[in-house]
PDB file of C-alpha atoms in Angstrom:
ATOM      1  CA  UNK U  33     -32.320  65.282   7.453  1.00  0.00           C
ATOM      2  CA  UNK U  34     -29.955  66.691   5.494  1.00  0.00           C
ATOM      3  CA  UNK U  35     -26.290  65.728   4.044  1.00  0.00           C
ATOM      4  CA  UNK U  36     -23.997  64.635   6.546  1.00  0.00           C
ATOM      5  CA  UNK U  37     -20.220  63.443   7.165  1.00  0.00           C
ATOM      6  CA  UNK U  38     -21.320  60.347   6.512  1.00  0.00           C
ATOM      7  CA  UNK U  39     -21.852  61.230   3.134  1.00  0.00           C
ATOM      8  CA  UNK U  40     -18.961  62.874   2.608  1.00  0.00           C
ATOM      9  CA  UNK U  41     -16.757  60.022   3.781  1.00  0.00           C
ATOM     10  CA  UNK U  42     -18.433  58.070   1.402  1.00  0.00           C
ATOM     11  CA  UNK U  43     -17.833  59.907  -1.299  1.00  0.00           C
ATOM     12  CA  UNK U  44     -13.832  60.210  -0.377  1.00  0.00           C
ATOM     13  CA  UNK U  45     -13.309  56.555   0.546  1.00  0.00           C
ATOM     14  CA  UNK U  46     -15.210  55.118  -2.827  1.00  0.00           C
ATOM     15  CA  UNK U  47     -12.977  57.947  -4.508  1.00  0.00           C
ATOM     16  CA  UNK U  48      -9.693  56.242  -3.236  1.00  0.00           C
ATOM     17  CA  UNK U  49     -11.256  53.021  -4.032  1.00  0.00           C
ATOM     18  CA  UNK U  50     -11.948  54.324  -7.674  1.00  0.00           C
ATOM     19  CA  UNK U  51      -8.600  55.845  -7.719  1.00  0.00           C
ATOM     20  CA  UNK U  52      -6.924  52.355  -6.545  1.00  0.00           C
ATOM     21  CA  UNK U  53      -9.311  50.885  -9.117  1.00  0.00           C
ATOM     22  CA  UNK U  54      -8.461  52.922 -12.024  1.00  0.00           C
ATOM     23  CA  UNK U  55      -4.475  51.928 -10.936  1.00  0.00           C
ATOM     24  CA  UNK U  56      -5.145  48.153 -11.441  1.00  0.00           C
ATOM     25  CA  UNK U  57      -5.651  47.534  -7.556  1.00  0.00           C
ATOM     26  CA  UNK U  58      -9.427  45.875  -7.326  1.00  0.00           C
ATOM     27  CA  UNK U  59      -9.501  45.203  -3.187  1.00  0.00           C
ATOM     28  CA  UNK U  60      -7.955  47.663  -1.191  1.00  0.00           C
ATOM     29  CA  UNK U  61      -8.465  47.254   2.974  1.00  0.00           C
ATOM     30  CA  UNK U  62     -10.505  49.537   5.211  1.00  0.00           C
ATOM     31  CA  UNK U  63      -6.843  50.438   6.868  1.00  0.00           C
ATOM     32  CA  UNK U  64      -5.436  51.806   3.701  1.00  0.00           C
ATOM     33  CA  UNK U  65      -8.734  54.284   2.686  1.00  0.00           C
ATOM     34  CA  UNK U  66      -8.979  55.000   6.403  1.00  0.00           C
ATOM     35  CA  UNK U  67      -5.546  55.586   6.530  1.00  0.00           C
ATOM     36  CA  UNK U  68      -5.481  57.617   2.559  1.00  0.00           C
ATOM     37  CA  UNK U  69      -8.708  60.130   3.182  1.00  0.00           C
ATOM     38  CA  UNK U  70      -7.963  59.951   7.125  1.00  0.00           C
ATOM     39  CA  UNK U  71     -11.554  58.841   8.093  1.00  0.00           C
ATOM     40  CA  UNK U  72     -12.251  57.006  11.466  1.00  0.00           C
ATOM     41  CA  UNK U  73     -11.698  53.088  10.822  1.00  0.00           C
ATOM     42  CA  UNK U  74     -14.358  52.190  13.218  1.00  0.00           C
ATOM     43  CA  UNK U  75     -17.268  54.489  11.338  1.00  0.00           C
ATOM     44  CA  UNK U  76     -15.979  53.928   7.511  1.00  0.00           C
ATOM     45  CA  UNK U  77     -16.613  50.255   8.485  1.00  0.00           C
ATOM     46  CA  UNK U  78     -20.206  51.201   9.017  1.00  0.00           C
ATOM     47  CA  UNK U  79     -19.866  52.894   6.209  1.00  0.00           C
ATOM     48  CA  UNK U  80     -18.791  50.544   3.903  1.00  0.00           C
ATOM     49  CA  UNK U  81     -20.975  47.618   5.602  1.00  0.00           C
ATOM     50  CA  UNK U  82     -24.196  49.910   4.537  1.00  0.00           C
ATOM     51  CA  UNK U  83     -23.020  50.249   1.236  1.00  0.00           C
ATOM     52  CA  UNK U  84     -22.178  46.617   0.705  1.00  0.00           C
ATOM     53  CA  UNK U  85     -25.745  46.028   1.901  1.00  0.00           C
ATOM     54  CA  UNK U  86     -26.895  47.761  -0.721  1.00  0.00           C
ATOM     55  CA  UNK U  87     -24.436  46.665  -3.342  1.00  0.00           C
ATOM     56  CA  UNK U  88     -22.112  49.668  -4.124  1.00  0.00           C
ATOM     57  CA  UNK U  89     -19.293  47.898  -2.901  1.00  0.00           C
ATOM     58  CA  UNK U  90     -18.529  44.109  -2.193  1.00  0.00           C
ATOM     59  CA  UNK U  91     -16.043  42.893   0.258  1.00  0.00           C
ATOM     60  CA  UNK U  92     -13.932  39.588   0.815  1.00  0.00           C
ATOM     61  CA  UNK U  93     -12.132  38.799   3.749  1.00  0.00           C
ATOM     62  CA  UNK U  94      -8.341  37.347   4.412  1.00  0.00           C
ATOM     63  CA  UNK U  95      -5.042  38.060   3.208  1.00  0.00           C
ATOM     64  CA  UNK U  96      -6.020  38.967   0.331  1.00  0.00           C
ATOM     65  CA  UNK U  97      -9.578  40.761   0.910  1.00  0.00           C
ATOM     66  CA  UNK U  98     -10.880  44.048   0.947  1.00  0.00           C
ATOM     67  CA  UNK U  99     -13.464  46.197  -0.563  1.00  0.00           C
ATOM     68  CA  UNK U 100     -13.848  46.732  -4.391  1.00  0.00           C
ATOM     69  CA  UNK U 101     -16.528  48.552  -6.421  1.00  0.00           C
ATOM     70  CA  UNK U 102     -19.405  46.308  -7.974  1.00  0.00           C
ATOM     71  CA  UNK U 103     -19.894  49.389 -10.717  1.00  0.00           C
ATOM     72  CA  UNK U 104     -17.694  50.893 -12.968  1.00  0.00           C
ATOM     73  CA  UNK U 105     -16.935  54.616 -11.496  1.00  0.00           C
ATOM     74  CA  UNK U 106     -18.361  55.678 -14.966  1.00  0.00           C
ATOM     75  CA  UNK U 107     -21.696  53.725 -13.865  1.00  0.00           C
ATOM     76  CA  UNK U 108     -22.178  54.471 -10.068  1.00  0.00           C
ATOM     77  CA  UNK U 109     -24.213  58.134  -9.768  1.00  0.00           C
ATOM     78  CA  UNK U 110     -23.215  60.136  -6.406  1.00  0.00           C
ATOM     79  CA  UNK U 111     -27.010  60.680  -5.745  1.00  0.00           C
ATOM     80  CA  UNK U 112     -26.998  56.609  -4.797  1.00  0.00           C
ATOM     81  CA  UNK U 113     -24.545  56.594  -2.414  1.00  0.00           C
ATOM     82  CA  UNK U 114     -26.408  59.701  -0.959  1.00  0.00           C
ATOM     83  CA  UNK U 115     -29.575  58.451  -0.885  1.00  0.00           C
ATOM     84  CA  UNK U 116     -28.481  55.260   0.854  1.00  0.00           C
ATOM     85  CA  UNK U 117     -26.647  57.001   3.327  1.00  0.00           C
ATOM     86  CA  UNK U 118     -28.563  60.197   3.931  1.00  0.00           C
ATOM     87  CA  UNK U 119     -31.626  60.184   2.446  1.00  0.00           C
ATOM     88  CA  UNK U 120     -31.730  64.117   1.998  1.00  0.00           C
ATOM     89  CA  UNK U 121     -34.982  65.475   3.078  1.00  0.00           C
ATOM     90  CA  UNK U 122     -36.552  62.426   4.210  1.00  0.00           C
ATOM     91  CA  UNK U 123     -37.224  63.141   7.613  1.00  0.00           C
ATOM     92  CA  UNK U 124     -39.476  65.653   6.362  1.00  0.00           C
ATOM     93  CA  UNK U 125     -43.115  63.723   5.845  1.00  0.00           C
ATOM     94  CA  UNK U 126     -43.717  66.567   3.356  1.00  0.00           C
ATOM     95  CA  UNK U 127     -41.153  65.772   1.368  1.00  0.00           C
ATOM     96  CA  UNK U 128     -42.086  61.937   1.430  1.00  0.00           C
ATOM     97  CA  UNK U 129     -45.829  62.144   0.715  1.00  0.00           C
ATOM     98  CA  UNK U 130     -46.273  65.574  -1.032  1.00  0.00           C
ATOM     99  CA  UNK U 131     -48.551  67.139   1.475  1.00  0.00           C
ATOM    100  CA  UNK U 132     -47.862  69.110   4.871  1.00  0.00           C
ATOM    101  CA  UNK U 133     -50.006  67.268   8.249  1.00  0.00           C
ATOM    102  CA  UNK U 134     -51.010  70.081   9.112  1.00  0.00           C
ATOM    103  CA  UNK U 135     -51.751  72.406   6.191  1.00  0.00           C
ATOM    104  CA  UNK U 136     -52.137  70.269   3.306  1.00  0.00           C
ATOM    105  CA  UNK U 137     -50.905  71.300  -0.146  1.00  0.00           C
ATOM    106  CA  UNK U 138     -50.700  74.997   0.688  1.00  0.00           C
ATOM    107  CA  UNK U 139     -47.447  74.338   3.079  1.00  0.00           C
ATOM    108  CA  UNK U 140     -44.547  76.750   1.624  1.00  0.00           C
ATOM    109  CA  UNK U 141     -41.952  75.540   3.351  1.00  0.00           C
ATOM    110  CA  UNK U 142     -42.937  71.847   2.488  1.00  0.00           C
ATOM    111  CA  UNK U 143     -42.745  72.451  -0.997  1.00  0.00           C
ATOM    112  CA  UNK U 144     -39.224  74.294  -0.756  1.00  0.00           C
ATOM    113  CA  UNK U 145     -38.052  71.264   0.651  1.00  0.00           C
ATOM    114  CA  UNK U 146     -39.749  68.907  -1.638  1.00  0.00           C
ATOM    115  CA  UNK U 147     -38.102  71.324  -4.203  1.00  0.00           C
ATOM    116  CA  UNK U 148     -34.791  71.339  -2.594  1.00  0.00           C
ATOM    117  CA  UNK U 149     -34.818  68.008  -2.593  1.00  0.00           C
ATOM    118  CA  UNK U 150     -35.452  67.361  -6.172  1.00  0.00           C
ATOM    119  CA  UNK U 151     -32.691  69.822  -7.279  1.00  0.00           C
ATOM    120  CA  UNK U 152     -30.093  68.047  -5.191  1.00  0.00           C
ATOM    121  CA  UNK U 153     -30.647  64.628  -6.051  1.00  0.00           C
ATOM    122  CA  UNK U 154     -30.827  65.454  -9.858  1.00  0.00           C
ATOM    123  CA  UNK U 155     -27.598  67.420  -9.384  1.00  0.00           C
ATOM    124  CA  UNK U 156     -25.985  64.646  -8.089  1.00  0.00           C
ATOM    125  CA  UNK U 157     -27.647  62.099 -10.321  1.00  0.00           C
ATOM    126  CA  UNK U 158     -25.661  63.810 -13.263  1.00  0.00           C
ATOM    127  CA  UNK U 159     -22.192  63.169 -11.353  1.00  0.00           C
ATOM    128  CA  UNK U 160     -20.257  59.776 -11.041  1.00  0.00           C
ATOM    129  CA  UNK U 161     -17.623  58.432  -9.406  1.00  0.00           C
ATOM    130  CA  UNK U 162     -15.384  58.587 -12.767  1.00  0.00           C
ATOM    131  CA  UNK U 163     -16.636  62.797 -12.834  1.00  0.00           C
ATOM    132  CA  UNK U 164     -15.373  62.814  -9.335  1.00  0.00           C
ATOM    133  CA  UNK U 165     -11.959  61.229 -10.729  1.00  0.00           C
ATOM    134  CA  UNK U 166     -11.335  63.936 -13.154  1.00  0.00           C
ATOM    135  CA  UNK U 167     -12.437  66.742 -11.133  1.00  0.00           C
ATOM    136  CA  UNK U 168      -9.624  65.349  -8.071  1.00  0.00           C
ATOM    137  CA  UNK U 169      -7.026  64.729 -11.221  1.00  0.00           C
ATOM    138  CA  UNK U 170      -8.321  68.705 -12.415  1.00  0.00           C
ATOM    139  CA  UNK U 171      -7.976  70.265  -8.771  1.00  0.00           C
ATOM    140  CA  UNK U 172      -4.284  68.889  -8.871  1.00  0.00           C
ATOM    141  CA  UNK U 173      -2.905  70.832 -11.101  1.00  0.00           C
ATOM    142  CA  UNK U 174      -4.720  74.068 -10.480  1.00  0.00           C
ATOM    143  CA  UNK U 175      -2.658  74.704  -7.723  1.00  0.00           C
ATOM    144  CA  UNK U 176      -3.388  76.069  -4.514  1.00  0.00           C
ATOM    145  CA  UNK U 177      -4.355  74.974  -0.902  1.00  0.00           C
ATOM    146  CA  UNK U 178      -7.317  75.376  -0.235  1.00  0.00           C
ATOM    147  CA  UNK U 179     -10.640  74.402  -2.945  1.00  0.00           C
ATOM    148  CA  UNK U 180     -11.514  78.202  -2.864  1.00  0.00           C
ATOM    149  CA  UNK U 181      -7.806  78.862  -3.686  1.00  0.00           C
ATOM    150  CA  UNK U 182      -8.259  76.491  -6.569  1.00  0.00           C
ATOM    151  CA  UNK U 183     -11.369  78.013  -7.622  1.00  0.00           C
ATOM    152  CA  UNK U 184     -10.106  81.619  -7.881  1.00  0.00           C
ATOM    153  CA  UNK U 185      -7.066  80.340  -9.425  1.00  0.00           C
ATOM    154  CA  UNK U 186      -9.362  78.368 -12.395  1.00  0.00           C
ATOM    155  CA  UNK U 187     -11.161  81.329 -12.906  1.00  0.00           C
ATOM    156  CA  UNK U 188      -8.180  83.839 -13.142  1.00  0.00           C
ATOM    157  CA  UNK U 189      -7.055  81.455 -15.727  1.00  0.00           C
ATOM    158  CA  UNK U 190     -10.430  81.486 -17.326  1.00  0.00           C
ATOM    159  CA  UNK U 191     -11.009  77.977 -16.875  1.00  0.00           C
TER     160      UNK U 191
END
């Protein structure tokens, strides 16, 4: 329906892997970004085996395996790992065909959600995994535990 966990262990595994990336290390195993975000193994496997399906990351097995990125971070938006994984909306028919079953065009709360929809995925589609980078490397040294710490500390800084 909407975002999930899913989602968001996405988006923190392919960070690691961009972070392991940017640090010269191509493959990196399921145990160490399972281990590194502290996701469940057994579902970032399913994870990682949907996005391999769809080509955001490749794998090799043995010794010397792992996953790896088939984009640059600077080249892979957030609203395609999303829409593999999620598919925002899309459980809504309105959103999928543009018209409500039962009232047509004149559905409200069909076209918030097409709307909705629209915004989000555009949002994302202006982020990438290199953004997300900088933004991790930015929330570092703002100091802070928790993100709305970090926030209110940015903005008393008037950053």
């Amino acid at each position: 329906m909407g975002l999930t966990v899913k989602s968001s262990y996405a988006l923190r595994a392919l960070y690691e892997l961009a972070n392991f990336h940017y640090n010269g290390i191509k493959r990196v195993s399921i145990n160490d970004l399972s281990k590194k975000q502290k996701i469940p193994k057994d579902f970032l496997e399913k994870i990682f085996s949907e996005l391999r399906e769809h080509g955001i990351v490749d794998s090799v097995r043995g010794r010397y395996g792992g996953y790896a990125l088939t984009k640059n971070p600077k080249d892979l938006k957030l609203s395609e790992v999303i829409y593999v994984l999620d598919k925002p909306f899309q459980s809504y028919e309105c959103v999928i065909t543009g018209k409500c079953e039962t009232l047509g065009s004149d559905c409200a709360v069909g076209y918030v959600w097409k709307m909705v929809n629209t915004v989000l995925m555009k949002e994302l589609s202006k982020i990438t995994l290199a953004d997300l980078l900088e933004i991790g490397k930015k929330l570092e040294l703002m100091g802070g535990n928790t993100v709305e710490e970090k926030i209110n500390n940015a903005d008393e800084r008037g950053s």
